[in-house]
PDB file of C-alpha atoms and ligand atoms in Angstrom:
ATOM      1  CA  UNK A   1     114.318  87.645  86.173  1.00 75.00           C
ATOM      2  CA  UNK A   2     111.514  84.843  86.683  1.00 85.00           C
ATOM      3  CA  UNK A   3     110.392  84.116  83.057  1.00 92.00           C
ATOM      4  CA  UNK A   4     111.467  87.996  81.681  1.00 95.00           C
ATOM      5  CA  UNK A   5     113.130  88.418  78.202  1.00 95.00           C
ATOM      6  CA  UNK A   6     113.234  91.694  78.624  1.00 92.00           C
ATOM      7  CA  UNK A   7     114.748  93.968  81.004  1.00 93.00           C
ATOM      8  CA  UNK A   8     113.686  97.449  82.385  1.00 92.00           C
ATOM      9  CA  UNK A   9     115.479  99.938  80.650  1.00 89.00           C
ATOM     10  CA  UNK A  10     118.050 101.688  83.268  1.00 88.00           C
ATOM     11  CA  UNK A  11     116.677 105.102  82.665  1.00 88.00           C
ATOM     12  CA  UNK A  12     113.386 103.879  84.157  1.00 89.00           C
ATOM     13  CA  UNK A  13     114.866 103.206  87.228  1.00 90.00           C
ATOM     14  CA  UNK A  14     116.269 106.744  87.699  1.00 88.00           C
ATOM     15  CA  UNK A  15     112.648 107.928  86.590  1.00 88.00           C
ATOM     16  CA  UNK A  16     110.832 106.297  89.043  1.00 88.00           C
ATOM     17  CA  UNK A  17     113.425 106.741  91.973  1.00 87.00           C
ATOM     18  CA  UNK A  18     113.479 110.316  91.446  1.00 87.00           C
ATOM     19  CA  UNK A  19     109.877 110.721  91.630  1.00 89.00           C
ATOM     20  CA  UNK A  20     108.703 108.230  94.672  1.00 89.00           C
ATOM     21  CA  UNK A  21     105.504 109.978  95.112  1.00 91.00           C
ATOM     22  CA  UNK A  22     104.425 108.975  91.245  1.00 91.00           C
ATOM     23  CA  UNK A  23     105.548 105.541  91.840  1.00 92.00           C
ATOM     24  CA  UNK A  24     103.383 104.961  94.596  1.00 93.00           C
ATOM     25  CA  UNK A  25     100.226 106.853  92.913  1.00 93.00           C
ATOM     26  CA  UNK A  26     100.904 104.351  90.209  1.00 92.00           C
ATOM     27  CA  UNK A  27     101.683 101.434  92.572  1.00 94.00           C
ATOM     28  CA  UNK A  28      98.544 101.524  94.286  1.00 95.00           C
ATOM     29  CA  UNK A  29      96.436 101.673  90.805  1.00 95.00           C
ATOM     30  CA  UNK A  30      98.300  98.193  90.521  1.00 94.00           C
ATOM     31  CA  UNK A  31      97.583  96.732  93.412  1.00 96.00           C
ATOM     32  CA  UNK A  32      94.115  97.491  93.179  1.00 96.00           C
ATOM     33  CA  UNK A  33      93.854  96.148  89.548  1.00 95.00           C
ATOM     34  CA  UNK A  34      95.888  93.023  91.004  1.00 95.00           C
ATOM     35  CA  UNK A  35      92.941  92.410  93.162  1.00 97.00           C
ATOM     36  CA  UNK A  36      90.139  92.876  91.105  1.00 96.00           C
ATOM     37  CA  UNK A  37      92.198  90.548  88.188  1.00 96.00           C
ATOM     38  CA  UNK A  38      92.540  87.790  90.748  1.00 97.00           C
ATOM     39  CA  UNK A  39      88.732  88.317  92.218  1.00 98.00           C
ATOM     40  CA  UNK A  40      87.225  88.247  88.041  1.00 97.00           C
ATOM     41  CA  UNK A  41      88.655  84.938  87.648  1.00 97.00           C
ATOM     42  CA  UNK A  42      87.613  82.839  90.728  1.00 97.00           C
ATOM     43  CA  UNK A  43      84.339  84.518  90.042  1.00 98.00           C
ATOM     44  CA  UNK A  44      84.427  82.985  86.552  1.00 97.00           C
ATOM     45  CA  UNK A  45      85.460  79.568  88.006  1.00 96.00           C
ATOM     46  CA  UNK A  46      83.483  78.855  91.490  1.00 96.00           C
ATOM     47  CA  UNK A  47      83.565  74.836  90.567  1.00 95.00           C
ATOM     48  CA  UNK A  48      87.621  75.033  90.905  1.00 95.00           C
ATOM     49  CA  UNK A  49      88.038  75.455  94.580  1.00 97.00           C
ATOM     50  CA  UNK A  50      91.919  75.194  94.512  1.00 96.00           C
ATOM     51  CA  UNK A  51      91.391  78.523  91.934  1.00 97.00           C
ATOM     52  CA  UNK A  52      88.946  79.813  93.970  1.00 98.00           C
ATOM     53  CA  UNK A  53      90.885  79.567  97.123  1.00 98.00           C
ATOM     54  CA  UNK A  54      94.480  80.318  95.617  1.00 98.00           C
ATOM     55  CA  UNK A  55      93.151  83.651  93.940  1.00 98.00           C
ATOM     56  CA  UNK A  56      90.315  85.015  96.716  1.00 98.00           C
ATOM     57  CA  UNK A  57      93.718  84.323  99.206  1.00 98.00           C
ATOM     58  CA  UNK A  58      96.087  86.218  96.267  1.00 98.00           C
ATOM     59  CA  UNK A  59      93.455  89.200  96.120  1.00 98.00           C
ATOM     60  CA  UNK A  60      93.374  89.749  99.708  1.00 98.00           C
ATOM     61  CA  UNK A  61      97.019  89.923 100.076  1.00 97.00           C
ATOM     62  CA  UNK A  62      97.151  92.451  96.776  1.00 97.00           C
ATOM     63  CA  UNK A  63      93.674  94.212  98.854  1.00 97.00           C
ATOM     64  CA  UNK A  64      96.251  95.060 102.029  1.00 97.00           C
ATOM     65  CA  UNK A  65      99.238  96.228  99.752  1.00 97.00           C
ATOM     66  CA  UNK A  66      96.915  98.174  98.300  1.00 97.00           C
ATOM     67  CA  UNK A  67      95.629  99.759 101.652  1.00 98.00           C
ATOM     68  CA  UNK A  68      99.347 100.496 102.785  1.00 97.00           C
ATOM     69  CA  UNK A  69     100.263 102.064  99.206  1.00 96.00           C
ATOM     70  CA  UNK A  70      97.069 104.455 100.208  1.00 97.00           C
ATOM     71  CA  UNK A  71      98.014 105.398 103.675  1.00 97.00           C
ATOM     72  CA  UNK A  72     101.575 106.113 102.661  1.00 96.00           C
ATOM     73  CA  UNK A  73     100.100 107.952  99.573  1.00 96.00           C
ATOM     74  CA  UNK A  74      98.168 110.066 102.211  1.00 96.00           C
ATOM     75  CA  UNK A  75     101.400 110.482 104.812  1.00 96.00           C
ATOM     76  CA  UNK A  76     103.180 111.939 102.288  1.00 94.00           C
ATOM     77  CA  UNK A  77     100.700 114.245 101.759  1.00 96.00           C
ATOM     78  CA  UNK A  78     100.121 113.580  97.914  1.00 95.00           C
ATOM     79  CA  UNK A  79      96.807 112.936  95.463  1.00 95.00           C
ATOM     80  CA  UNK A  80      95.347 108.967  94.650  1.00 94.00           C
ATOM     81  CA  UNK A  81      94.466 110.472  91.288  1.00 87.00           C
ATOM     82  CA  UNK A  82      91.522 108.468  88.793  1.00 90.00           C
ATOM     83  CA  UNK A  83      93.778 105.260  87.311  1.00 89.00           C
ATOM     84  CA  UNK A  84      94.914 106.253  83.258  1.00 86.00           C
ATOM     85  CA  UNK A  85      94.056 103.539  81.085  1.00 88.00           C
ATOM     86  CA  UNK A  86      95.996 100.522  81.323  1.00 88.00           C
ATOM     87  CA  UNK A  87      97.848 100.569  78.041  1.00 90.00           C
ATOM     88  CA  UNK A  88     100.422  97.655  79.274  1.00 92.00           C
ATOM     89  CA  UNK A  89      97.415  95.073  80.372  1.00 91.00           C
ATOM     90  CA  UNK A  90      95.796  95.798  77.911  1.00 92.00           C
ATOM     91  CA  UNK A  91      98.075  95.164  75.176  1.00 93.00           C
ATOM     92  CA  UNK A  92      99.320  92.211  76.809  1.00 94.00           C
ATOM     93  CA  UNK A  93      95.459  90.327  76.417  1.00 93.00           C
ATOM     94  CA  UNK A  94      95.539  91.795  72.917  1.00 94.00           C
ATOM     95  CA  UNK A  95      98.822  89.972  71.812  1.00 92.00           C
ATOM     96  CA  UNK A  96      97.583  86.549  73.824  1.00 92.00           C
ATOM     97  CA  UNK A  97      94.811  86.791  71.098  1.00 90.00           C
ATOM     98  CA  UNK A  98      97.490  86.679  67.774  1.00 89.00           C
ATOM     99  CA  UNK A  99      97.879  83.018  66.616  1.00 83.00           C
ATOM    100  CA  UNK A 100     100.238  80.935  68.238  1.00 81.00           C
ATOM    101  CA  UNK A 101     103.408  79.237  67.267  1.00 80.00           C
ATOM    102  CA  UNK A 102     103.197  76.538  69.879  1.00 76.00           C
ATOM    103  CA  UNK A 103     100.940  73.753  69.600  1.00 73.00           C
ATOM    104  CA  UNK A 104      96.970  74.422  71.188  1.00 77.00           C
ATOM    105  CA  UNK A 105      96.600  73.904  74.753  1.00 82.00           C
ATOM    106  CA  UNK A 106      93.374  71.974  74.444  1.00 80.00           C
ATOM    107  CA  UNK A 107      92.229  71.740  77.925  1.00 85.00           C
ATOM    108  CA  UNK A 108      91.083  75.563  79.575  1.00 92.00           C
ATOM    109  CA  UNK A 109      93.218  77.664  76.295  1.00 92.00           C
ATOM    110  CA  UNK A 110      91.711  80.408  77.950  1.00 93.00           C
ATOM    111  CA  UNK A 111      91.720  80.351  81.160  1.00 95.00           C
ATOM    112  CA  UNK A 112      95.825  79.719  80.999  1.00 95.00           C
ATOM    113  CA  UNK A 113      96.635  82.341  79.103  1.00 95.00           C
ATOM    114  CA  UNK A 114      94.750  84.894  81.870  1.00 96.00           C
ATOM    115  CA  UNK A 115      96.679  83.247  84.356  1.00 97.00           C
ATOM    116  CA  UNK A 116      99.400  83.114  82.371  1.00 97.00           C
ATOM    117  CA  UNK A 117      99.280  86.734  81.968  1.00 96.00           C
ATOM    118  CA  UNK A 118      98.861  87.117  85.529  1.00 97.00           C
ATOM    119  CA  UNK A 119     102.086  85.529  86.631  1.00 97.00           C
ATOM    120  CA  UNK A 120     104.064  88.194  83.574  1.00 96.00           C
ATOM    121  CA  UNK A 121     102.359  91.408  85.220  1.00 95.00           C
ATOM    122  CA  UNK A 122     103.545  89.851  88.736  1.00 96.00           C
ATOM    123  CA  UNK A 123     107.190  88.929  87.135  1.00 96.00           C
ATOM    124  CA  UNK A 124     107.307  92.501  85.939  1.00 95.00           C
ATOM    125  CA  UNK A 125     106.477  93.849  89.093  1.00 94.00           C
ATOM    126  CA  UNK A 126     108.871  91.745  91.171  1.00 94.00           C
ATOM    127  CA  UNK A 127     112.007  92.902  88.877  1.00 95.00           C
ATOM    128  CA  UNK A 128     110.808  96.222  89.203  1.00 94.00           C
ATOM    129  CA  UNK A 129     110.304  96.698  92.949  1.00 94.00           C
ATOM    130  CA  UNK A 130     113.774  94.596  92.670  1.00 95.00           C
ATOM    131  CA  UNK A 131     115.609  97.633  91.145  1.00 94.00           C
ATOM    132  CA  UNK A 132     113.820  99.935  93.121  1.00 93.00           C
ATOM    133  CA  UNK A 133     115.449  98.157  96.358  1.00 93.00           C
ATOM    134  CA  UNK A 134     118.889  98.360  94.694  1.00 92.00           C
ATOM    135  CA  UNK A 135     118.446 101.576  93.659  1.00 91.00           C
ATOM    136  CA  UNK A 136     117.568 102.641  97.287  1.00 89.00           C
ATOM    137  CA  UNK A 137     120.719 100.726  98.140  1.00 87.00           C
ATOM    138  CA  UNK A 138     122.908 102.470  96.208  1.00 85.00           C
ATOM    139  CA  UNK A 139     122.102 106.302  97.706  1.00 78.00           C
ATOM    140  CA  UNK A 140     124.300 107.841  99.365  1.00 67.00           C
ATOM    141  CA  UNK A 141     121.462 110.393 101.024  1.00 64.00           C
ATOM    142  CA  UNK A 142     118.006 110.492 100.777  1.00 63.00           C
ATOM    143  CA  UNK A 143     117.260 106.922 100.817  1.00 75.00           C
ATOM    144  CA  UNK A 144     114.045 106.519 102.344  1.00 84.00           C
ATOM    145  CA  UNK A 145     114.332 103.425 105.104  1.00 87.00           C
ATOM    146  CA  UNK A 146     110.115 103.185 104.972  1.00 89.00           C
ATOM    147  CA  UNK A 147     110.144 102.897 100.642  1.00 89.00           C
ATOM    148  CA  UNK A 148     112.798 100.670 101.218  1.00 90.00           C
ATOM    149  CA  UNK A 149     111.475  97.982 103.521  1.00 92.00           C
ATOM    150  CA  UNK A 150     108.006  97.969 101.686  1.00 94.00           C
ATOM    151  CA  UNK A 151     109.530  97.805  98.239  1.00 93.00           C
ATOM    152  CA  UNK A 152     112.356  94.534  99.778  1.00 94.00           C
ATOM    153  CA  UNK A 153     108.800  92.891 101.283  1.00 95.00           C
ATOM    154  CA  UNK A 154     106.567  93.157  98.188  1.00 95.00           C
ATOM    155  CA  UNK A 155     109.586  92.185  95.810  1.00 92.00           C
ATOM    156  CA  UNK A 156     109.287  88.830  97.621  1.00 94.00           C
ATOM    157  CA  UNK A 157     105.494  88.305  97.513  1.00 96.00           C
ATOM    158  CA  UNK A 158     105.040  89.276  93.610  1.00 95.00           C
ATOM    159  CA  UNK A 159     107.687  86.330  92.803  1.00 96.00           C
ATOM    160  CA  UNK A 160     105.442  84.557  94.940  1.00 97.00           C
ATOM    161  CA  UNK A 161     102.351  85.415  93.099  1.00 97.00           C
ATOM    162  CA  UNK A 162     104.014  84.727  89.957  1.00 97.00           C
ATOM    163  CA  UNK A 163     104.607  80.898  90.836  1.00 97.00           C
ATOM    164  CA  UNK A 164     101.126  80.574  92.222  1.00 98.00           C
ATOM    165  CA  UNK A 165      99.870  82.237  88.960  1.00 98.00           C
ATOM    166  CA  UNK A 166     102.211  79.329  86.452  1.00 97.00           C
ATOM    167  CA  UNK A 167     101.164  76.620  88.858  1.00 96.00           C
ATOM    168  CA  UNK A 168      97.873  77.165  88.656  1.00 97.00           C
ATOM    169  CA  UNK A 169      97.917  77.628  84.862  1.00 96.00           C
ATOM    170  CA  UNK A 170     100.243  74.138  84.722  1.00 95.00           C
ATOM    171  CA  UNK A 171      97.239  72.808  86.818  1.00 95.00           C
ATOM    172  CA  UNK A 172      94.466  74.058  84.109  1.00 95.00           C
ATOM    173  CA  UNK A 173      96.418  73.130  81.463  1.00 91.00           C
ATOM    174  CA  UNK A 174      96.952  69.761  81.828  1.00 80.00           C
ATOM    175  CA  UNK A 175      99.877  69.446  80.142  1.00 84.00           C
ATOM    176  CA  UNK A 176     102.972  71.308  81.913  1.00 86.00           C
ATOM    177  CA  UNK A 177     105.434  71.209  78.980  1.00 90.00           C
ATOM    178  CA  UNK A 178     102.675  73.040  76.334  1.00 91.00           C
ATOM    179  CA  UNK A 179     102.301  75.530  79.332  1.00 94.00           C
ATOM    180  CA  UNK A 180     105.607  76.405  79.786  1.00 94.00           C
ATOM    181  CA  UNK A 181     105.528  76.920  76.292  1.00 94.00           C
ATOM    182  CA  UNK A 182     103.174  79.533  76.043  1.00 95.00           C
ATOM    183  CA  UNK A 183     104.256  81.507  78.882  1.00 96.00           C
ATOM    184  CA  UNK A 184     107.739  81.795  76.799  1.00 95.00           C
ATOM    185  CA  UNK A 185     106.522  83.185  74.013  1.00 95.00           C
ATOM    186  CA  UNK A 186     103.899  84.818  76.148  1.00 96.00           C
ATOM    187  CA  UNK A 187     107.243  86.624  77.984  1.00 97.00           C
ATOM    188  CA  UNK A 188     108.378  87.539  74.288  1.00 96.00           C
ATOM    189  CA  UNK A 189     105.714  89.509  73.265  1.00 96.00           C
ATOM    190  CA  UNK A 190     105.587  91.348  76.850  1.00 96.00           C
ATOM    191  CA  UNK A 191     109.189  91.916  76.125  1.00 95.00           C
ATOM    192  CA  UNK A 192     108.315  93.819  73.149  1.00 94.00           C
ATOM    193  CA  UNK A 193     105.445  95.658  74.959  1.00 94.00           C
ATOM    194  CA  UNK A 194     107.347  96.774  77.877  1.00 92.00           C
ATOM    195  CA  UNK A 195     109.836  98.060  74.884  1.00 90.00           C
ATOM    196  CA  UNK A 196     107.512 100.044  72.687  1.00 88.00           C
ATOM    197  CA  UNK A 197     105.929 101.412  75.930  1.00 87.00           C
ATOM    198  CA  UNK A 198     109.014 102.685  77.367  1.00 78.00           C
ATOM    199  CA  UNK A 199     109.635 104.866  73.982  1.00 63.00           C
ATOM    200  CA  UNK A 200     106.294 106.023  74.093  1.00 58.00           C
ATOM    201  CA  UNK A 201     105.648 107.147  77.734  1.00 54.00           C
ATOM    202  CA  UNK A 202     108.539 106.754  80.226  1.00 46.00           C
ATOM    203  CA  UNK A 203     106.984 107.304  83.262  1.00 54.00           C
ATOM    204  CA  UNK A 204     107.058 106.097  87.215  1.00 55.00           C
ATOM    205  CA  UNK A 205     105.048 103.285  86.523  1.00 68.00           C
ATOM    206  CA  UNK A 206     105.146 100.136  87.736  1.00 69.00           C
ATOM    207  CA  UNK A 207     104.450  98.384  84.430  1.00 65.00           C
ATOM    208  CA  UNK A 208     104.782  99.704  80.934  1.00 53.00           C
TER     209      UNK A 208
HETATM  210 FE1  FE2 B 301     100.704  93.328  95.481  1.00 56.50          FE
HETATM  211 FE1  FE2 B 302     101.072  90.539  93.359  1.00 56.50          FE
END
């Protein structure tokens, strides 16, 4: 899905569809991190106003999902615990460190491979909350209509994010062909990530 190499192992879904209330703990930890991600980097770049204005607009959208993850969080009568450490982000800026086997981007290197990253947590995201819906789908009893009609919105709106993210990278860039690039062999290594991860901890999260 979107620029993914990788998809989410099966058992994952079954995970995180039989434990709701520890997807949306984890969801909202997400959504909050989405925000401040998006806020950090038009903070960096105030003399880009299309950055500015495409990521302060971004962050407020991920600021309300985050708000509506909460207040379900609290209908269902269940714990916003302290966010663990982000093992999947953080690996993820780790491997856009390793040398590259594409040629430089020379204009902004660093600034499009953070929104470049951006747009793979989003892609991840948007296949996931994609199962999720199918999953839902697919129950015969139990399936919960209000998890289902949040999960079918926000499915749409990461994919969205995830273009905005790739066009504003193409944008930085300067060069859309070196971009596009990157963000492939940036999807490899997530690929890999999202692999080791899911042997390690197999969770209800929304990434890793
Ligand atoms: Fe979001
Ligand atoms: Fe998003």
């Amino acid at each position: 899905m979107l620029c993914l190499v990788s998809p989410t192992d099966p058992a994952w879904v079954d995970q995180a569809t039989s434990n709701l209330g520890a997807l949306l703990v984890d969801h909202a930890h997400c959504e909050m991190k989405a925000a401040s991600n998006a806020l950090s980097l038009a903070a960096r770049h105030p003399d880009d106003v299309e950055i500015v204005l495409a990521l302060t607009e971004l962050a407020k959208e991920e600021l309300d999902h985050y708000q509506r993850v909460v207040k379900m969080i609290m209908a269902r009568g269940l714990t916003l615990s302290t966010p663990p450490v982000d093992a999947y982000a953080g690996l993820l800026r780790r491997a856009a460190h390793e040398k590259s086997r594409h040629p430089k981007i020379e204009k902004n290197a660093v600034l499009v491979d953070r929104l470049l990253i951006g747009a793979l947590i989003e892609a991840r995201s948007c296949e996931r909350f994609k199962l999720i819906v199918d999953a839902l789908d697919a129950l015969e009893t139990g399936r919960d209509p209000e998890m289902h009609a949040f999960y079918t919105e926000l499915f749409a709106c990461e994919a969205r994010h995830f273009r905005t993210y790739v066009e504003l990278a193409k944008r930085a860039g300067d060069t859309s062909d070196a971009v596009e690039a990157r963000l492939a062999e940036l999807a490899e290594k997530e690929g890999n990530i999202v692999r080791e991860l899911a042997v390690e901890t197999f969770r209800a999260q929304v990434h890793g």
